[in-house]
């Protein structure tokens, strides 16, 4: 098939070079955005008298039909085309002849592709936000059901202080809320229209870039034509937000994997989100969580790949930039797939309260509370800390716990100990009393849930 840019060439592109050069096998995904962009362009050309109103209408109608035919499958992509832009223009010209050839006035594929990616990613980013919201609602359901479920909280993966499972869940809710903010923020800068920047220098035609931008739902236009065609910051920002989402999902995955191990047995994943082993009949593997953790590397890689591609490119457009699409599409699709499977996996996960409580009982996680008890009765914190440390060491040597030390023994160490010491180190009380803002108490968890629910409404 003849290329659209054949004019100055005397022979055809080498077959391998042609395949190497073409991007239709991945940029076909932007067909809707490409066609909508072209419709807006044709309208603007007509309104400005650059082409006749009549031609403008014919082009818009034909583009509408192409979109319909692609949606319905009546029209198939021609994978021999160089890219989606060439494909659409080729079909248009086949269908309406010379009028179709007027569409590419006062634009270039350079501003066209920049426009298409921005529009495509804007839509995909919206899908990511919706998926994060679904995950948040699964997290909130677990948190609400377990706002009083006691478990050990860890630092250094050593049992530290008693917390509620609800509090642990809500920590993830906060991360995913920030992820939504990050995406919204990236979309803000993405939603700037490059169309009309043309090849790199703008155009001599009397175009109306603002009209075109408005028609396509952009908030502003790129203020410098060279920047307009060569800026891919919005891809980097979105990919960076994607990498952060994956980092959060990966940490969450790691905990779920750990918690569902035989050693922990804090949670059990639903059969629908686990797999068996081909040889070991007893196995129930958390494959989904492991895959999410694994795919995190891939999304980080996409970000690094594009950052590296962009770093040495002189202004303005260079073909290197065609490499943006596979990386950014892969990032966004991977994040979407991960979120799709993660939300129901979290929602259907069963929590083993008894095991969590058992684990909370034997790790001296109420030692801080015992020290705080002495402090409230007048002892300086450092002295209380030391005394409790010695008590813990003694308990370990005698294979006992703080709850089982008789009152007389306590009182031998300090007259500040009274009968109510046991109540002060009761795990339930330890948790319920942590009512400071953002603390682990069920009341505080409830407050966090309410805040997140409010955010989910908008
Ligand atoms: N397929 C190209 C890309 O994705 C479209 C822009 C091509 N522009 C050009 N001057 N060759 O970047």
Short mmCIF file of C-alpha atoms and ligand atoms in Angstrom, two decimals:
data_model
loop_
_atom_site.label_atom_id
_atom_site.label_comp_id
_atom_site.label_asym_id
_atom_site.label_seq_id
_atom_site.Cartn_x
_atom_site.Cartn_y
_atom_site.Cartn_z
CA UNK A 1 0.00 0.00 0.00
CA UNK A 2 1.23 3.49 -0.79
CA UNK A 3 2.35 5.65 2.10
CA UNK A 4 0.77 9.06 2.56
CA UNK A 5 4.19 10.66 2.60
CA UNK A 6 5.40 9.13 -0.71
CA UNK A 7 5.98 12.42 -2.59
CA UNK A 8 9.73 12.77 -2.16
CA UNK A 9 10.66 9.08 -2.16
CA UNK A 10 11.71 7.02 -5.14
CA UNK A 11 11.38 3.58 -3.60
CA UNK A 12 9.35 1.74 -1.01
CA UNK A 13 10.31 1.33 2.61
CA UNK A 14 12.06 -1.97 3.36
CA UNK A 15 9.56 -4.48 4.77
CA UNK A 16 11.42 -5.01 8.03
CA UNK A 17 12.03 -1.31 8.45
CA UNK A 18 8.33 -0.71 7.82
CA UNK A 19 7.28 -3.17 10.53
CA UNK A 20 9.87 -1.73 12.87
CA UNK A 21 8.64 1.78 12.26
CA UNK A 22 4.93 1.19 12.56
CA UNK A 23 2.98 1.65 15.75
CA UNK A 24 -0.54 0.67 14.72
CA UNK A 25 -0.33 -2.62 16.62
CA UNK A 26 -0.42 -0.67 19.85
CA UNK A 27 -1.70 2.82 19.01
CA UNK A 28 -4.92 1.45 17.44
CA UNK A 29 -6.22 1.65 21.02
CA UNK A 30 -6.49 5.41 20.62
CA UNK A 31 -8.85 5.20 17.65
CA UNK A 32 -11.73 6.86 19.46
CA UNK A 33 -9.60 9.77 20.62
CA UNK A 34 -8.01 10.10 17.21
CA UNK A 35 -11.37 10.28 15.48
CA UNK A 36 -12.89 12.67 18.03
CA UNK A 37 -9.81 14.87 17.72
CA UNK A 38 -10.19 14.88 13.96
CA UNK A 39 -13.88 15.77 14.17
CA UNK A 40 -13.05 18.77 16.36
CA UNK A 41 -10.30 19.74 13.95
CA UNK A 42 -12.60 19.56 10.95
CA UNK A 43 -15.20 21.66 12.77
CA UNK A 44 -12.62 24.29 13.62
CA UNK A 45 -11.29 24.35 10.06
CA UNK A 46 -14.86 24.90 8.81
CA UNK A 47 -15.70 27.55 11.41
CA UNK A 48 -12.53 29.48 10.58
CA UNK A 49 -13.13 29.28 6.84
CA UNK A 50 -9.91 27.32 6.31
CA UNK A 51 -11.98 24.66 4.57
CA UNK A 52 -15.59 25.11 3.45
CA UNK A 53 -18.41 24.48 5.94
CA UNK A 54 -19.70 21.97 3.46
CA UNK A 55 -16.44 19.95 3.41
CA UNK A 56 -16.21 20.21 7.16
CA UNK A 57 -19.64 18.61 7.54
CA UNK A 58 -18.85 15.83 5.10
CA UNK A 59 -15.63 15.04 6.97
CA UNK A 60 -17.32 15.06 10.38
CA UNK A 61 -20.12 12.76 9.17
CA UNK A 62 -17.66 10.35 7.57
CA UNK A 63 -15.54 10.29 10.73
CA UNK A 64 -18.63 9.54 12.81
CA UNK A 65 -19.38 6.61 10.57
CA UNK A 66 -15.80 5.33 10.79
CA UNK A 67 -16.04 5.42 14.56
CA UNK A 68 -19.31 3.52 14.49
CA UNK A 69 -17.88 0.93 12.13
CA UNK A 70 -14.80 0.42 14.28
CA UNK A 71 -16.95 0.13 17.40
CA UNK A 72 -19.22 -2.44 15.78
CA UNK A 73 -16.38 -4.35 14.19
CA UNK A 74 -17.68 -3.69 10.66
CA UNK A 75 -14.39 -1.94 9.93
CA UNK A 76 -11.15 -3.71 10.82
CA UNK A 77 -7.82 -2.07 11.53
CA UNK A 78 -5.37 -2.37 8.68
CA UNK A 79 -2.19 -3.46 10.40
CA UNK A 80 -0.19 -2.51 7.32
CA UNK A 81 -0.79 1.14 8.12
CA UNK A 82 1.98 3.02 9.87
CA UNK A 83 -0.14 4.20 12.75
CA UNK A 84 -3.70 4.91 13.83
CA UNK A 85 -3.58 8.46 12.46
CA UNK A 86 -2.64 7.26 8.97
CA UNK A 87 -5.24 4.51 9.15
CA UNK A 88 -8.12 6.83 9.94
CA UNK A 89 -7.08 9.32 7.29
CA UNK A 90 -6.69 6.56 4.75
CA UNK A 91 -10.17 5.16 5.40
CA UNK A 92 -11.61 8.67 5.33
CA UNK A 93 -10.05 9.38 1.95
CA UNK A 94 -11.18 6.01 0.60
CA UNK A 95 -14.70 6.85 1.66
CA UNK A 96 -15.07 10.53 0.71
CA UNK A 97 -12.23 11.08 -1.74
CA UNK A 98 -10.49 14.42 -2.08
CA UNK A 99 -12.53 16.09 0.66
CA UNK A 100 -10.89 13.71 3.14
CA UNK A 101 -7.51 14.96 2.03
CA UNK A 102 -8.37 18.40 3.42
CA UNK A 103 -8.55 17.20 7.04
CA UNK A 104 -4.81 17.31 7.68
CA UNK A 105 -4.64 21.07 7.02
CA UNK A 106 -3.06 23.08 9.83
CA UNK A 107 -2.01 20.11 11.87
CA UNK A 108 0.70 17.48 11.97
CA UNK A 109 0.87 13.97 13.34
CA UNK A 110 3.10 15.47 16.00
CA UNK A 111 0.37 17.53 17.62
CA UNK A 112 -2.20 14.89 16.66
CA UNK A 113 -0.45 12.10 18.54
CA UNK A 114 0.19 14.33 21.54
CA UNK A 115 -3.51 15.16 21.57
CA UNK A 116 -4.60 11.53 21.27
CA UNK A 117 -2.42 10.27 24.13
CA UNK A 118 -3.58 13.03 26.42
CA UNK A 119 -7.21 12.24 25.70
CA UNK A 120 -6.66 8.49 25.95
CA UNK A 121 -4.82 8.70 29.26
CA UNK A 122 -7.34 11.13 30.67
CA UNK A 123 -10.05 8.48 30.14
CA UNK A 124 -7.91 5.63 31.44
CA UNK A 125 -6.93 7.64 34.51
CA UNK A 126 -10.63 8.01 35.28
CA UNK A 127 -10.99 4.22 35.16
CA UNK A 128 -8.07 3.84 37.57
CA UNK A 129 -9.72 6.25 40.00
CA UNK A 130 -12.99 4.27 39.81
CA UNK A 131 -11.11 1.04 40.49
CA UNK A 132 -9.27 2.54 43.45
CA UNK A 133 -12.64 3.64 44.82
CA UNK A 134 -13.89 0.06 44.57
CA UNK A 135 -10.83 -1.15 46.43
CA UNK A 136 -11.37 1.52 49.07
CA UNK A 137 -14.90 0.36 49.61
CA UNK A 138 -13.68 -3.25 50.09
CA UNK A 139 -11.07 -2.02 52.56
CA UNK A 140 -13.63 0.02 54.45
CA UNK A 141 -15.98 -2.98 54.71
CA UNK A 142 -13.24 -5.06 56.32
CA UNK A 143 -12.24 -2.19 58.58
CA UNK A 144 -15.81 -1.65 59.69
CA UNK A 145 -16.35 -5.34 60.45
CA UNK A 146 -13.09 -5.46 62.38
CA UNK A 147 -12.79 -2.13 64.08
CA UNK A 148 -12.54 -3.94 67.43
CA UNK A 149 -10.60 -7.00 66.27
CA UNK A 150 -7.34 -7.05 68.17
CA UNK A 151 -4.07 -8.03 66.53
CA UNK A 152 -0.43 -7.35 67.17
CA UNK A 153 0.91 -4.24 65.47
CA UNK A 154 4.48 -4.65 64.28
CA UNK A 155 7.59 -2.57 63.86
CA UNK A 156 10.68 -4.31 62.45
CA UNK A 157 8.24 -7.22 62.02
CA UNK A 158 8.49 -7.65 65.80
CA UNK A 159 5.33 -7.50 67.85
CA UNK A 160 5.09 -3.90 69.04
CA UNK A 161 1.72 -2.73 70.36
CA UNK A 162 -1.84 -3.99 70.16
CA UNK A 163 -3.83 -2.53 67.29
CA UNK A 164 -7.16 -3.23 65.66
CA UNK A 165 -7.37 -4.90 62.30
CA UNK A 166 -9.61 -2.00 61.32
CA UNK A 167 -6.77 0.42 62.01
CA UNK A 168 -4.41 -1.67 59.90
CA UNK A 169 -6.88 -1.70 57.02
CA UNK A 170 -7.49 2.02 57.25
CA UNK A 171 -3.77 2.71 56.94
CA UNK A 172 -4.06 1.31 53.42
CA UNK A 173 -7.19 3.37 52.82
CA UNK A 174 -5.14 6.52 53.46
CA UNK A 175 -2.52 5.45 50.92
CA UNK A 176 -5.11 4.81 48.24
CA UNK A 177 -6.81 8.13 48.94
CA UNK A 178 -3.50 9.84 48.26
CA UNK A 179 -3.19 7.81 45.08
CA UNK A 180 -6.49 9.24 43.88
CA UNK A 181 -5.19 12.73 44.62
CA UNK A 182 -2.00 12.01 42.72
CA UNK A 183 -3.94 10.89 39.67
CA UNK A 184 -6.24 13.90 39.77
CA UNK A 185 -3.20 16.10 40.02
CA UNK A 186 -1.52 14.41 37.03
CA UNK A 187 -4.72 14.78 35.01
CA UNK A 188 -4.77 18.50 35.74
CA UNK A 189 -1.55 19.02 33.81
CA UNK A 190 -2.49 16.39 31.25
CA UNK A 191 -5.65 18.24 30.35
CA UNK A 192 -3.91 20.86 28.25
CA UNK A 193 -4.44 20.76 24.49
CA UNK A 194 -1.46 20.53 22.14
CA UNK A 195 -3.56 20.52 18.97
CA UNK A 196 -2.69 23.41 16.71
CA UNK A 197 0.99 23.33 17.65
CA UNK A 198 1.32 21.53 14.31
CA UNK A 199 4.72 20.04 13.44
CA UNK A 200 6.62 22.23 15.91
CA UNK A 201 6.26 25.90 15.05
CA UNK A 202 2.54 26.59 14.88
CA UNK A 203 0.89 27.49 11.60
CA UNK A 204 0.20 30.31 9.17
CA UNK A 205 -3.51 29.44 9.01
CA UNK A 206 -5.98 31.39 11.08
CA UNK A 207 -6.75 28.50 13.46
CA UNK A 208 -8.73 28.67 16.68
CA UNK A 209 -6.90 26.47 19.15
CA UNK A 210 -9.12 27.47 22.03
CA UNK A 211 -12.25 26.40 20.20
CA UNK A 212 -10.72 23.02 19.44
CA UNK A 213 -9.52 22.59 23.01
CA UNK A 214 -12.97 23.44 24.40
CA UNK A 215 -14.70 21.10 22.00
CA UNK A 216 -12.48 18.28 23.30
CA UNK A 217 -12.92 19.09 26.98
CA UNK A 218 -9.49 20.56 27.68
CA UNK A 219 -8.94 23.19 30.36
CA UNK A 220 -6.23 25.08 28.52
CA UNK A 221 -3.95 25.06 25.48
CA UNK A 222 -0.20 24.45 25.39
CA UNK A 223 1.37 27.90 25.36
CA UNK A 224 4.46 26.99 23.36
CA UNK A 225 4.17 24.97 20.18
CA UNK A 226 7.52 23.23 20.59
CA UNK A 227 6.71 22.22 24.14
CA UNK A 228 3.22 21.20 23.04
CA UNK A 229 4.51 18.54 20.66
CA UNK A 230 7.46 17.31 22.69
CA UNK A 231 6.08 17.31 26.23
CA UNK A 232 5.50 13.86 27.70
CA UNK A 233 5.65 14.95 31.35
CA UNK A 234 2.03 13.96 31.73
CA UNK A 235 2.94 10.35 30.88
CA UNK A 236 5.75 10.40 33.43
CA UNK A 237 3.50 11.86 36.09
CA UNK A 238 0.77 9.34 35.48
CA UNK A 239 3.26 6.48 35.42
CA UNK A 240 4.79 7.73 38.61
CA UNK A 241 1.33 7.72 40.20
CA UNK A 242 0.86 4.19 38.83
CA UNK A 243 4.20 3.10 40.29
CA UNK A 244 3.14 4.47 43.68
CA UNK A 245 -0.19 2.64 43.50
CA UNK A 246 1.70 -0.56 42.72
CA UNK A 247 4.07 0.05 45.62
CA UNK A 248 1.04 0.30 47.93
CA UNK A 249 -0.59 -2.77 46.42
CA UNK A 250 2.68 -4.62 46.74
CA UNK A 251 3.09 -3.83 50.43
CA UNK A 252 -0.50 -4.87 50.99
CA UNK A 253 0.14 -8.07 49.01
CA UNK A 254 3.18 -8.85 51.08
CA UNK A 255 1.16 -8.61 54.28
CA UNK A 256 -1.66 -10.73 52.89
CA UNK A 257 0.87 -13.36 51.81
CA UNK A 258 2.45 -13.31 55.25
CA UNK A 259 -0.87 -13.34 57.09
CA UNK A 260 -2.16 -16.28 55.10
CA UNK A 261 0.98 -18.35 55.75
CA UNK A 262 0.65 -21.38 58.02
CA UNK A 263 2.87 -19.59 60.54
CA UNK A 264 0.56 -16.58 60.89
CA UNK A 265 -2.88 -17.83 59.89
CA UNK A 266 -4.37 -14.38 60.45
CA UNK A 267 -6.41 -14.41 57.26
CA UNK A 268 -7.68 -16.88 54.76
CA UNK A 269 -8.13 -15.90 51.15
CA UNK A 270 -11.25 -17.02 49.38
CA UNK A 271 -10.82 -20.08 47.14
CA UNK A 272 -11.71 -17.89 44.18
CA UNK A 273 -8.49 -15.92 44.67
CA UNK A 274 -6.04 -18.70 45.44
CA UNK A 275 -4.58 -21.61 43.51
CA UNK A 276 -3.43 -25.12 44.29
CA UNK A 277 -0.10 -26.75 43.68
CA UNK A 278 0.41 -29.29 40.92
CA UNK A 279 2.15 -31.66 43.33
CA UNK A 280 1.44 -30.72 46.96
CA UNK A 281 -2.22 -31.44 47.71
CA UNK A 282 -2.33 -29.36 50.90
CA UNK A 283 -1.30 -26.10 49.22
CA UNK A 284 -3.43 -23.02 48.86
CA UNK A 285 -1.29 -20.36 47.29
CA UNK A 286 -1.90 -16.59 47.33
CA UNK A 287 -0.97 -16.27 43.65
CA UNK A 288 -2.96 -13.10 42.99
CA UNK A 289 -1.20 -11.20 45.75
CA UNK A 290 2.16 -12.56 44.61
CA UNK A 291 1.49 -11.55 41.02
CA UNK A 292 0.52 -8.05 42.07
CA UNK A 293 3.76 -7.84 44.04
CA UNK A 294 5.63 -9.14 41.01
CA UNK A 295 3.99 -6.80 38.53
CA UNK A 296 5.11 -3.86 40.64
CA UNK A 297 8.60 -4.32 39.21
CA UNK A 298 7.18 -4.14 35.74
CA UNK A 299 5.37 -0.86 36.35
CA UNK A 300 8.50 0.66 37.92
CA UNK A 301 10.35 -0.54 34.83
CA UNK A 302 7.91 1.20 32.49
CA UNK A 303 8.49 4.48 34.31
CA UNK A 304 12.26 4.10 34.17
CA UNK A 305 12.11 3.14 30.50
CA UNK A 306 10.24 6.28 29.48
CA UNK A 307 12.29 8.58 31.70
CA UNK A 308 15.39 7.18 30.05
CA UNK A 309 13.95 7.43 26.54
CA UNK A 310 13.09 11.08 27.04
CA UNK A 311 16.29 12.21 28.66
CA UNK A 312 18.36 12.72 25.53
CA UNK A 313 15.79 13.87 23.02
CA UNK A 314 16.37 17.29 21.47
CA UNK A 315 13.35 19.47 20.73
CA UNK A 316 10.91 18.99 19.22
CA UNK A 317 9.32 15.71 18.05
CA UNK A 318 11.62 12.73 17.46
CA UNK A 319 10.54 9.22 16.64
CA UNK A 320 11.95 8.00 19.97
CA UNK A 321 8.77 9.42 21.41
CA UNK A 322 6.70 6.69 19.81
CA UNK A 323 8.15 4.54 22.60
CA UNK A 324 5.98 6.41 25.11
CA UNK A 325 2.86 4.47 24.27
CA UNK A 326 3.81 0.88 25.02
CA UNK A 327 5.30 1.90 28.35
CA UNK A 328 2.44 4.09 29.48
CA UNK A 329 -0.25 1.70 28.20
CA UNK A 330 1.42 -1.19 29.97
CA UNK A 331 1.60 0.77 33.23
CA UNK A 332 -2.00 1.77 33.17
CA UNK A 333 -3.32 -1.62 32.05
CA UNK A 334 -1.26 -3.44 34.65
CA UNK A 335 -2.52 -1.17 37.42
CA UNK A 336 -6.10 -1.62 36.24
CA UNK A 337 -5.82 -5.41 36.12
CA UNK A 338 -4.21 -5.53 39.55
CA UNK A 339 -6.89 -3.33 41.08
CA UNK A 340 -9.64 -5.36 39.44
CA UNK A 341 -8.52 -8.55 41.12
CA UNK A 342 -7.33 -6.98 44.36
CA UNK A 343 -10.57 -5.37 45.50
CA UNK A 344 -12.70 -8.55 45.56
CA UNK A 345 -9.76 -10.50 46.98
CA UNK A 346 -9.64 -8.13 49.96
CA UNK A 347 -13.40 -8.07 50.31
CA UNK A 348 -13.77 -11.87 50.42
CA UNK A 349 -10.80 -12.46 52.73
CA UNK A 350 -11.78 -14.14 56.04
CA UNK A 351 -10.20 -12.80 59.19
CA UNK A 352 -9.13 -15.25 61.87
CA UNK A 353 -9.81 -13.17 64.98
CA UNK A 354 -8.79 -15.93 67.40
CA UNK A 355 -5.33 -16.33 65.91
CA UNK A 356 -4.79 -12.62 65.77
CA UNK A 357 -5.74 -12.35 69.44
CA UNK A 358 -3.51 -15.29 70.39
CA UNK A 359 -0.58 -13.66 68.64
CA UNK A 360 -1.33 -10.41 70.41
CA UNK A 361 -1.24 -12.13 73.80
CA UNK A 362 2.27 -13.54 73.84
CA UNK A 363 4.50 -10.78 72.55
CA UNK A 364 4.45 -8.34 75.52
CA UNK A 365 2.75 -5.85 73.29
CA UNK A 366 1.18 -4.27 76.38
CA UNK A 367 4.59 -3.40 77.83
CA UNK A 368 4.24 0.26 76.78
CA UNK A 369 0.88 0.35 78.51
CA UNK A 370 2.42 -1.01 81.69
CA UNK A 371 5.08 1.70 81.58
CA UNK A 372 2.38 4.30 80.90
CA UNK A 373 0.46 2.98 83.93
CA UNK A 374 3.44 3.70 86.18
CA UNK A 375 3.92 7.11 84.57
CA UNK A 376 0.30 8.01 85.24
CA UNK A 377 0.89 7.01 88.87
CA UNK A 378 3.85 9.37 89.13
CA UNK A 379 6.98 7.55 87.88
CA UNK A 380 9.17 9.31 85.28
CA UNK A 381 8.82 7.59 81.90
CA UNK A 382 12.47 6.52 81.57
CA UNK A 383 12.40 4.80 84.98
CA UNK A 384 9.12 3.11 84.15
CA UNK A 385 10.55 1.98 80.80
CA UNK A 386 13.53 0.39 82.53
CA UNK A 387 11.48 -1.33 85.21
CA UNK A 388 9.11 -2.82 82.63
CA UNK A 389 12.03 -3.93 80.48
CA UNK A 390 13.44 -5.87 83.42
CA UNK A 391 10.01 -7.37 84.06
CA UNK A 392 9.75 -8.52 80.46
CA UNK A 393 13.17 -10.14 80.65
CA UNK A 394 12.06 -11.94 83.81
CA UNK A 395 8.83 -13.10 82.20
CA UNK A 396 10.75 -14.49 79.24
CA UNK A 397 13.12 -16.37 81.58
CA UNK A 398 10.17 -17.74 83.58
CA UNK A 399 8.01 -18.39 80.53
CA UNK A 400 5.18 -16.22 81.74
CA UNK A 401 3.45 -12.97 80.70
CA UNK A 402 2.82 -9.61 82.37
CA UNK A 403 -0.83 -10.45 82.99
CA UNK A 404 0.15 -13.47 85.15
CA UNK A 405 2.58 -11.76 87.54
CA UNK A 406 0.94 -11.69 91.00
CA UNK A 407 0.21 -8.25 92.50
CA UNK A 408 2.62 -8.87 95.43
CA UNK A 409 5.45 -9.35 92.95
CA UNK A 410 4.53 -6.13 91.20
CA UNK A 411 4.36 -4.30 94.49
CA UNK A 412 7.82 -5.57 95.51
CA UNK A 413 9.18 -3.59 92.56
CA UNK A 414 7.20 -0.40 93.10
CA UNK A 415 4.52 0.85 95.45
CA UNK A 416 2.90 2.53 92.46
CA UNK A 417 1.38 -0.79 91.39
CA UNK A 418 -2.23 -1.40 92.45
CA UNK A 419 -5.00 -3.87 91.67
CA UNK A 420 -6.00 -1.86 88.57
CA UNK A 421 -2.68 -2.71 86.89
CA UNK A 422 -4.30 -5.76 85.26
CA UNK A 423 -7.06 -3.70 83.82
CA UNK A 424 -4.50 -1.27 82.41
CA UNK A 425 -2.69 -3.99 80.48
CA UNK A 426 -5.77 -5.80 79.26
CA UNK A 427 -5.40 -5.80 75.47
CA UNK A 428 -8.93 -4.63 74.85
CA UNK A 429 -8.39 -1.65 77.12
CA UNK A 430 -5.01 -0.93 75.58
CA UNK A 431 -6.68 -0.59 72.23
CA UNK A 432 -9.81 1.21 73.36
CA UNK A 433 -7.81 3.81 75.25
CA UNK A 434 -5.75 4.83 72.21
CA UNK A 435 -8.24 7.53 71.38
CA UNK A 436 -5.71 10.13 70.25
CA UNK A 437 -6.42 11.57 66.79
CA UNK A 438 -5.70 8.84 64.25
CA UNK A 439 -5.08 6.26 66.98
CA UNK A 440 -6.07 2.61 66.88
CA UNK A 441 -9.20 2.79 69.09
CA UNK A 442 -12.42 1.54 67.49
CA UNK A 443 -13.81 5.08 67.81
CA UNK A 444 -10.91 6.54 65.89
CA UNK A 445 -11.22 3.83 63.24
CA UNK A 446 -14.90 4.70 62.91
CA UNK A 447 -13.98 8.33 62.38
CA UNK A 448 -11.49 7.39 59.67
CA UNK A 449 -14.08 5.21 57.95
CA UNK A 450 -16.52 8.10 57.93
CA UNK A 451 -13.96 10.40 56.38
CA UNK A 452 -13.12 7.90 53.64
CA UNK A 453 -16.81 7.26 52.92
CA UNK A 454 -17.30 10.99 52.46
CA UNK A 455 -14.40 11.10 50.02
CA UNK A 456 -15.86 8.16 48.09
CA UNK A 457 -19.10 10.04 47.48
CA UNK A 458 -17.42 12.67 45.31
N1 LIG B 1 3.22 7.05 15.42
C1 LIG B 1 3.86 8.26 15.78
C2 LIG B 1 4.07 8.30 17.28
O1 LIG B 1 3.46 7.55 17.95
C3 LIG B 1 3.01 9.42 15.37
C4 LIG B 1 3.76 10.69 15.16
C5 LIG B 1 4.63 10.56 14.00
N2 LIG B 1 5.17 11.80 13.60
C6 LIG B 1 6.17 11.85 12.70
N3 LIG B 1 6.59 13.01 12.41
N4 LIG B 1 6.70 10.77 12.21
O2 LIG B 1 4.87 9.07 17.80
#
